[in-house]
Coordinates of N, CA and C in Angstrom, one line a residue:
M1 N 127.6 108.1 143.4 CA 126.2 107.8 143.9 C 125.6 107.1 142.8
T2 N 124.9 105.9 143.1 CA 124.4 105.1 142.2 C 122.7 105.0 142.4
E3 N 122.4 105.2 143.6 CA 120.9 105.1 143.8 C 120.5 106.6 144.0
S4 N 119.1 106.7 143.8 CA 118.5 108.1 144.0 C 118.6 108.5 145.5
A5 N 118.9 109.7 145.7 CA 118.9 110.3 147.0 C 117.5 110.8 147.4
T6 N 117.2 110.7 148.6 CA 115.8 111.3 149.1 C 116.1 112.8 149.2
L7 N 115.3 113.6 148.5 CA 115.5 115.0 148.5 C 114.1 115.6 149.0
D8 N 114.2 116.6 149.9 CA 113.0 117.3 150.3 C 112.8 118.5 149.4
A9 N 111.8 119.3 149.7 CA 111.5 120.5 148.9 C 112.7 121.5 148.9
T10 N 113.3 121.6 150.1 CA 114.3 122.6 150.3 C 115.6 122.1 149.6
D11 N 116.0 120.8 149.6 CA 117.0 120.4 148.8 C 116.8 120.6 147.4
R12 N 115.6 120.4 146.8 CA 115.3 120.6 145.4 C 115.4 122.2 145.0
K13 N 114.9 123.0 146.1 CA 115.1 124.4 145.7 C 116.5 124.8 145.6
L14 N 117.4 124.3 146.6 CA 118.8 124.6 146.6 C 119.4 124.2 145.3
L15 N 119.1 122.9 144.7 CA 119.6 122.4 143.6 C 119.1 123.3 142.4
R16 N 117.8 123.7 142.2 CA 117.4 124.6 141.2 C 118.2 125.7 141.2
L17 N 118.4 126.5 142.3 CA 119.1 127.7 142.5 C 120.6 127.6 142.0
L18 N 121.2 126.4 142.4 CA 122.6 126.2 142.0 C 122.7 125.8 140.6
Q19 N 121.7 125.1 139.9 CA 121.8 124.9 138.6 C 121.7 126.2 137.7
R20 N 121.0 127.1 138.2 CA 120.8 128.4 137.6 C 122.1 129.3 137.7
D21 N 122.7 129.2 138.9 CA 123.9 130.0 139.1 C 124.8 129.3 140.3
G22 N 125.7 128.6 139.7 CA 126.7 127.8 140.5 C 127.6 128.7 141.3
R23 N 127.7 129.9 141.0 CA 128.4 130.8 141.6 C 127.8 131.7 142.9
A24 N 126.5 131.3 143.0 CA 125.7 131.9 144.1 C 126.5 131.7 145.5
T25 N 126.5 132.7 146.3 CA 127.1 132.6 147.6 C 126.2 131.9 148.5
N26 N 126.7 131.3 149.6 CA 126.0 130.7 150.6 C 124.9 131.7 151.3
V27 N 125.3 133.0 151.4 CA 124.4 134.0 151.8 C 123.2 134.2 150.8
Q28 N 123.4 134.2 149.5 CA 122.3 134.3 148.5 C 121.5 133.1 148.5
L29 N 122.1 132.0 148.7 CA 121.3 130.6 148.6 C 120.5 130.6 149.7
A30 N 121.1 130.9 151.0 CA 120.2 130.8 152.2 C 119.1 131.8 152.2
K31 N 119.3 133.0 151.7 CA 118.1 134.0 151.6 C 117.1 133.4 150.7
A32 N 117.5 132.9 149.5 CA 116.5 132.5 148.5 C 115.8 131.2 148.9
A33 N 116.4 130.3 149.8 CA 115.8 129.2 150.1 C 115.2 129.3 151.7
N34 N 115.2 130.5 152.1 CA 114.6 130.8 153.5 C 115.2 129.9 154.5
L35 N 116.6 130.0 154.6 CA 117.4 129.1 155.6 C 118.3 130.1 156.3
S36 N 118.8 129.6 157.4 CA 119.9 130.2 158.0 C 121.2 130.0 157.2
E37 N 122.2 130.8 157.3 CA 123.4 130.5 156.5 C 124.0 129.2 156.9
S38 N 124.1 128.9 158.2 CA 124.7 127.7 158.6 C 123.8 126.4 158.2
A39 N 122.5 126.5 158.3 CA 121.7 125.3 157.7 C 121.9 125.2 156.3
C40 N 122.0 126.3 155.5 CA 122.1 126.2 154.0 C 123.5 125.6 153.7
L41 N 124.5 125.9 154.4 CA 125.8 125.5 154.2 C 125.8 123.9 154.5
R42 N 125.2 123.5 155.6 CA 125.1 122.1 155.8 C 124.4 121.3 154.9
R43 N 123.3 121.9 154.3 CA 122.6 121.2 153.3 C 123.2 121.0 152.0
V44 N 124.0 122.1 151.6 CA 124.8 122.0 150.3 C 125.9 121.1 150.5
R45 N 126.5 121.1 151.6 CA 127.7 120.0 151.9 C 127.1 118.7 151.9
G46 N 126.0 118.5 152.4 CA 125.4 117.0 152.4 C 125.1 116.7 150.9
L47 N 124.5 117.6 150.2 CA 124.2 117.2 148.7 C 125.5 116.9 148.1
E48 N 126.5 117.5 148.3 CA 127.8 117.3 147.8 C 128.4 115.9 148.2
E49 N 128.3 115.7 149.6 CA 128.9 114.4 150.1 C 128.0 113.1 149.6
K50 N 126.8 113.3 149.3 CA 126.0 112.2 148.9 C 126.2 112.1 147.3
G51 N 126.8 113.0 146.6 CA 127.0 112.9 145.3 C 125.9 113.4 144.5
V52 N 125.0 114.1 145.1 CA 123.9 114.7 144.3 C 124.5 115.8 143.4
I53 N 125.3 116.6 144.1 CA 126.1 117.7 143.4 C 127.6 117.0 143.1
S54 N 127.8 116.6 142.0 CA 129.0 115.9 141.6 C 130.2 116.9 141.3
R55 N 129.9 118.2 140.8 CA 131.0 119.1 140.6 C 130.3 120.5 140.3
Y56 N 131.1 121.4 140.2 CA 130.8 122.7 139.7 C 131.6 123.0 138.5
A57 N 130.8 123.7 137.5 CA 131.6 124.0 136.3 C 131.0 125.3 135.6
A58 N 131.7 125.9 134.7 CA 131.2 127.1 133.9 C 130.7 126.4 132.7
V59 N 129.5 126.9 132.2 CA 128.9 126.6 131.0 C 129.4 127.5 129.9
V60 N 130.2 126.9 128.9 CA 131.0 127.7 127.9 C 130.2 127.6 126.7
D61 N 130.0 128.8 126.0 CA 129.4 129.0 124.7 C 130.3 128.3 123.7
E62 N 129.9 127.2 123.1 CA 130.7 126.5 122.2 C 131.1 127.4 120.9
R63 N 130.2 128.3 120.4 CA 130.4 129.0 119.2 C 131.5 130.0 119.7
A64 N 131.3 130.6 120.9 CA 132.3 131.7 121.3 C 133.7 131.2 121.4
V65 N 133.9 129.9 121.5 CA 135.3 129.3 121.7 C 135.7 128.8 120.3
G66 N 135.0 129.0 119.2 CA 135.2 128.4 117.9 C 134.9 126.9 117.6
L67 N 133.9 126.4 118.4 CA 133.5 125.0 118.2 C 132.0 125.1 118.0
P68 N 131.6 125.7 116.8 CA 130.1 125.8 116.5 C 129.3 124.6 116.0
L69 N 130.0 123.6 115.7 CA 129.4 122.4 114.9 C 129.3 121.2 116.0
S70 N 128.1 120.9 116.3 CA 127.9 119.6 117.0 C 127.5 118.5 116.0
V71 N 128.1 117.4 116.3 CA 128.0 116.3 115.4 C 127.7 115.2 116.3
F72 N 126.6 114.3 116.0 CA 126.1 113.2 116.7 C 126.6 112.0 115.9
V73 N 127.4 111.1 116.6 CA 128.0 110.0 115.9 C 127.6 108.8 116.6
T74 N 127.1 107.7 115.7 CA 126.9 106.4 116.3 C 128.0 105.5 116.1
V75 N 128.3 104.7 116.9 CA 129.5 103.8 116.8 C 128.9 102.3 117.1
T76 N 129.4 101.4 116.2 CA 129.1 99.9 116.3 C 130.4 99.3 116.5
L77 N 130.5 98.5 117.6 CA 131.8 97.6 117.8 C 131.6 96.1 117.3
A78 N 132.6 95.6 117.2 CA 132.7 94.1 116.7 C 132.3 93.3 117.8
S79 N 132.5 93.7 119.0 CA 132.2 92.7 120.2 C 131.6 93.7 121.3
L80 N 130.7 93.1 122.0 CA 130.1 93.8 123.2 C 130.8 93.1 124.6
A81 N 131.8 92.4 124.4 CA 132.4 91.7 125.7 C 132.9 92.9 126.5
A82 N 133.0 92.7 127.8 CA 133.4 93.7 128.7 C 134.7 94.4 128.4
P83 N 135.7 93.5 128.0 CA 137.0 94.0 127.6 C 137.0 94.9 126.4
A84 N 136.1 94.6 125.5 CA 136.0 95.5 124.3 C 135.3 96.9 124.6
L85 N 134.4 96.8 125.4 CA 133.6 98.0 125.8 C 134.6 99.0 126.7
A86 N 135.4 98.2 127.6 CA 136.3 99.1 128.3 C 137.4 99.7 127.6
A87 N 137.9 98.9 126.6 CA 139.0 99.4 125.6 C 138.4 100.7 124.8
F88 N 137.2 100.5 124.3 CA 136.5 101.7 123.6 C 136.4 102.8 124.5
E89 N 135.8 102.6 125.6 CA 135.6 103.7 126.5 C 136.9 104.5 127.0
K90 N 137.9 103.6 127.2 CA 139.3 104.2 127.5 C 139.7 105.0 126.3
A91 N 139.7 104.6 125.0 CA 140.1 105.3 123.9 C 139.3 106.5 123.6
I92 N 138.0 106.4 123.8 CA 137.1 107.6 123.4 C 137.3 108.7 124.5
R93 N 137.6 108.5 125.7 CA 138.0 109.5 126.7 C 139.1 110.4 126.2
A94 N 140.1 109.8 125.5 CA 141.3 110.5 125.1 C 141.0 111.4 123.9
V95 N 139.7 111.4 123.3 CA 139.5 112.3 122.1 C 138.8 113.5 122.7
P96 N 139.5 114.7 122.7 CA 139.0 115.9 123.3 C 137.8 116.4 122.7
E97 N 137.5 116.1 121.5 CA 136.3 116.7 120.7 C 135.0 115.9 121.1
V98 N 135.3 114.8 121.8 CA 134.0 114.1 122.3 C 133.4 114.8 123.6
A99 N 132.4 115.6 123.5 CA 131.8 116.2 124.5 C 131.0 115.3 125.5
E100 N 130.4 114.3 124.8 CA 129.5 113.3 125.6 C 129.6 111.9 124.9
C101 N 129.4 110.9 125.6 CA 129.5 109.5 125.1 C 128.5 108.7 125.9
Y102 N 127.6 108.0 125.2 CA 126.7 107.2 126.0 C 126.7 105.8 125.4
L103 N 126.7 104.7 126.2 CA 126.5 103.3 125.8 C 125.0 103.2 125.5
M104 N 124.6 102.6 124.5 CA 123.2 102.7 124.1 C 122.7 101.2 123.8
T105 N 121.4 101.2 123.7 CA 120.6 100.0 123.3 C 120.3 100.3 121.9
G106 N 119.8 99.2 121.2 CA 119.3 99.5 119.8 C 120.4 99.1 118.8
G107 N 120.3 99.9 117.6 CA 121.0 99.5 116.5 C 122.5 99.9 116.5
S108 N 123.0 100.7 117.4 CA 124.3 101.0 117.4 C 124.7 100.9 118.9
D109 N 126.1 100.8 119.3 CA 126.5 100.6 120.6 C 126.8 101.9 121.4
Y110 N 127.2 102.8 120.7 CA 127.5 104.1 121.5 C 127.0 105.4 120.6
L111 N 126.5 106.4 121.4 CA 126.2 107.6 120.8 C 127.2 108.7 121.3
L112 N 127.8 109.5 120.4 CA 128.8 110.5 120.8 C 128.3 111.8 120.4
R113 N 128.5 112.9 121.2 CA 128.3 114.2 120.6 C 129.8 114.8 120.5
L114 N 130.1 115.2 119.4 CA 131.4 115.8 119.2 C 131.1 117.4 119.0
V115 N 132.1 118.0 119.4 CA 132.1 119.6 119.0 C 133.4 119.8 118.2
V116 N 133.1 120.4 117.1 CA 134.3 120.7 116.1 C 134.1 122.1 115.5
R117 N 135.2 122.5 114.9 CA 135.2 123.8 114.2 C 134.3 123.9 112.9
D118 N 134.6 122.8 112.1 CA 133.9 122.8 110.9 C 133.9 121.3 110.3
V119 N 133.5 121.1 109.0 CA 133.4 119.8 108.5 C 134.9 119.3 108.3
E120 N 135.8 120.1 107.9 CA 137.2 119.6 107.9 C 137.7 119.1 109.2
D121 N 137.5 119.7 110.2 CA 137.8 119.3 111.6 C 137.0 118.0 111.9
L122 N 135.9 117.8 111.6 CA 135.1 116.6 111.7 C 135.8 115.4 110.9
E123 N 136.2 115.7 109.7 CA 136.9 114.6 108.9 C 138.2 114.3 109.6
R124 N 138.9 115.2 110.2 CA 140.2 114.9 110.9 C 139.9 114.0 112.2
V125 N 138.9 114.4 113.0 CA 138.6 113.5 114.1 C 138.1 112.2 113.6
H126 N 137.3 112.1 112.6 CA 136.9 110.9 112.1 C 138.0 109.9 111.6
S127 N 139.0 110.4 110.8 CA 139.9 109.7 110.2 C 141.2 109.4 111.2
Q128 N 141.5 110.4 112.1 CA 142.7 110.2 112.9 C 142.4 109.7 114.4
A129 N 141.0 109.7 114.6 CA 140.8 109.3 116.1 C 139.7 108.1 116.0
L130 N 138.5 108.4 115.6 CA 137.5 107.4 115.7 C 137.7 106.1 114.9
T131 N 138.1 106.2 113.7 CA 138.3 105.0 112.9 C 139.5 104.2 113.3
R132 N 140.4 104.8 114.1 CA 141.6 104.1 114.6 C 141.4 103.4 115.8
I133 N 140.2 103.5 116.5 CA 139.9 102.8 117.8 C 139.6 101.3 117.4
E134 N 140.4 100.4 117.9 CA 140.3 99.0 117.7 C 138.9 98.5 118.1
G135 N 138.3 97.7 117.1 CA 137.0 97.1 117.4 C 135.9 97.8 116.9
V136 N 136.1 99.0 116.3 CA 135.1 99.9 115.7 C 134.8 99.2 114.3
T137 N 133.5 99.0 114.1 CA 133.2 98.3 112.8 C 132.3 99.4 112.0
R138 N 131.5 100.3 112.5 CA 130.7 101.1 111.8 C 130.6 102.5 112.6
I139 N 130.7 103.6 111.8 CA 130.5 104.9 112.4 C 129.5 105.7 111.4
S140 N 128.6 106.3 111.9 CA 127.6 107.1 111.3 C 127.5 108.4 111.9
S141 N 127.6 109.6 111.2 CA 127.5 110.9 111.7 C 126.3 111.7 111.2
S142 N 125.7 112.5 112.1 CA 124.8 113.4 111.7 C 125.1 114.8 112.3
V143 N 125.2 115.8 111.3 CA 125.5 117.2 111.8 C 124.2 117.8 112.3
A144 N 124.3 118.5 113.3 CA 123.1 119.3 113.9 C 123.2 120.7 113.2
M145 N 122.0 120.9 112.7 CA 121.9 122.2 112.0 C 121.6 123.5 112.8
R146 N 120.9 123.0 113.9 CA 120.6 124.2 114.9 C 120.3 123.6 116.1
T147 N 120.5 124.1 117.2 CA 120.2 123.7 118.6 C 118.9 124.3 118.9
V148 N 117.9 123.4 119.3 CA 116.5 123.9 119.6 C 116.4 124.0 121.1
V149 N 116.9 123.0 121.8 CA 116.8 123.0 123.2 C 118.1 122.4 123.8
K150 N 118.7 123.1 124.7 CA 119.9 122.6 125.4 C 119.9 123.1 126.8
R151 N 119.5 122.2 127.6 CA 119.2 122.5 129.1 C 120.5 122.2 130.0
A152 N 120.9 123.2 130.8 CA 121.9 122.7 131.8 C 121.2 122.3 133.2
E153 N 119.9 122.6 133.2 CA 119.2 122.3 134.4 C 118.4 121.0 134.3
L154 N 118.4 120.3 135.4 CA 117.3 119.1 135.5 C 116.2 119.7 135.9
P155 N 115.0 119.0 135.6 CA 113.6 119.4 136.1 C 113.4 118.8 137.5
L156 N 113.8 119.7 138.5 CA 113.7 119.2 139.9 C 112.4 119.9 140.6

């Protein structure tokens, strides 16, 4: 989905409920949204078909799985031609420590969020993955000391 979908108040309520609890049953959703079960199911399926709901996932605590360090990395490329961007994006998708990657405006071309065990793990990712991607001319890293806000819910 590339354009904004038209959402009514009931759609927004269903989305808020699902963002809080993606495992909620259709019965629970219908009751909370004051819908019949069949109407609720139709609406949720419609939201999925429109691409408003792109997937369902578990939110994993990074610390609990041994990845307590978030590192924000800016990357500058030698070229912004379409083939260079495509090559970088293909290569960065193969780096499992990259939790997020954004094409940016401004002083750098990409912003990454890495999840790593510690500084030594960061050094490994930096030297064995990031600096080996063709076309990368500059990398700058900032280690997050503490997470202040991290929302899994959009303000609907």
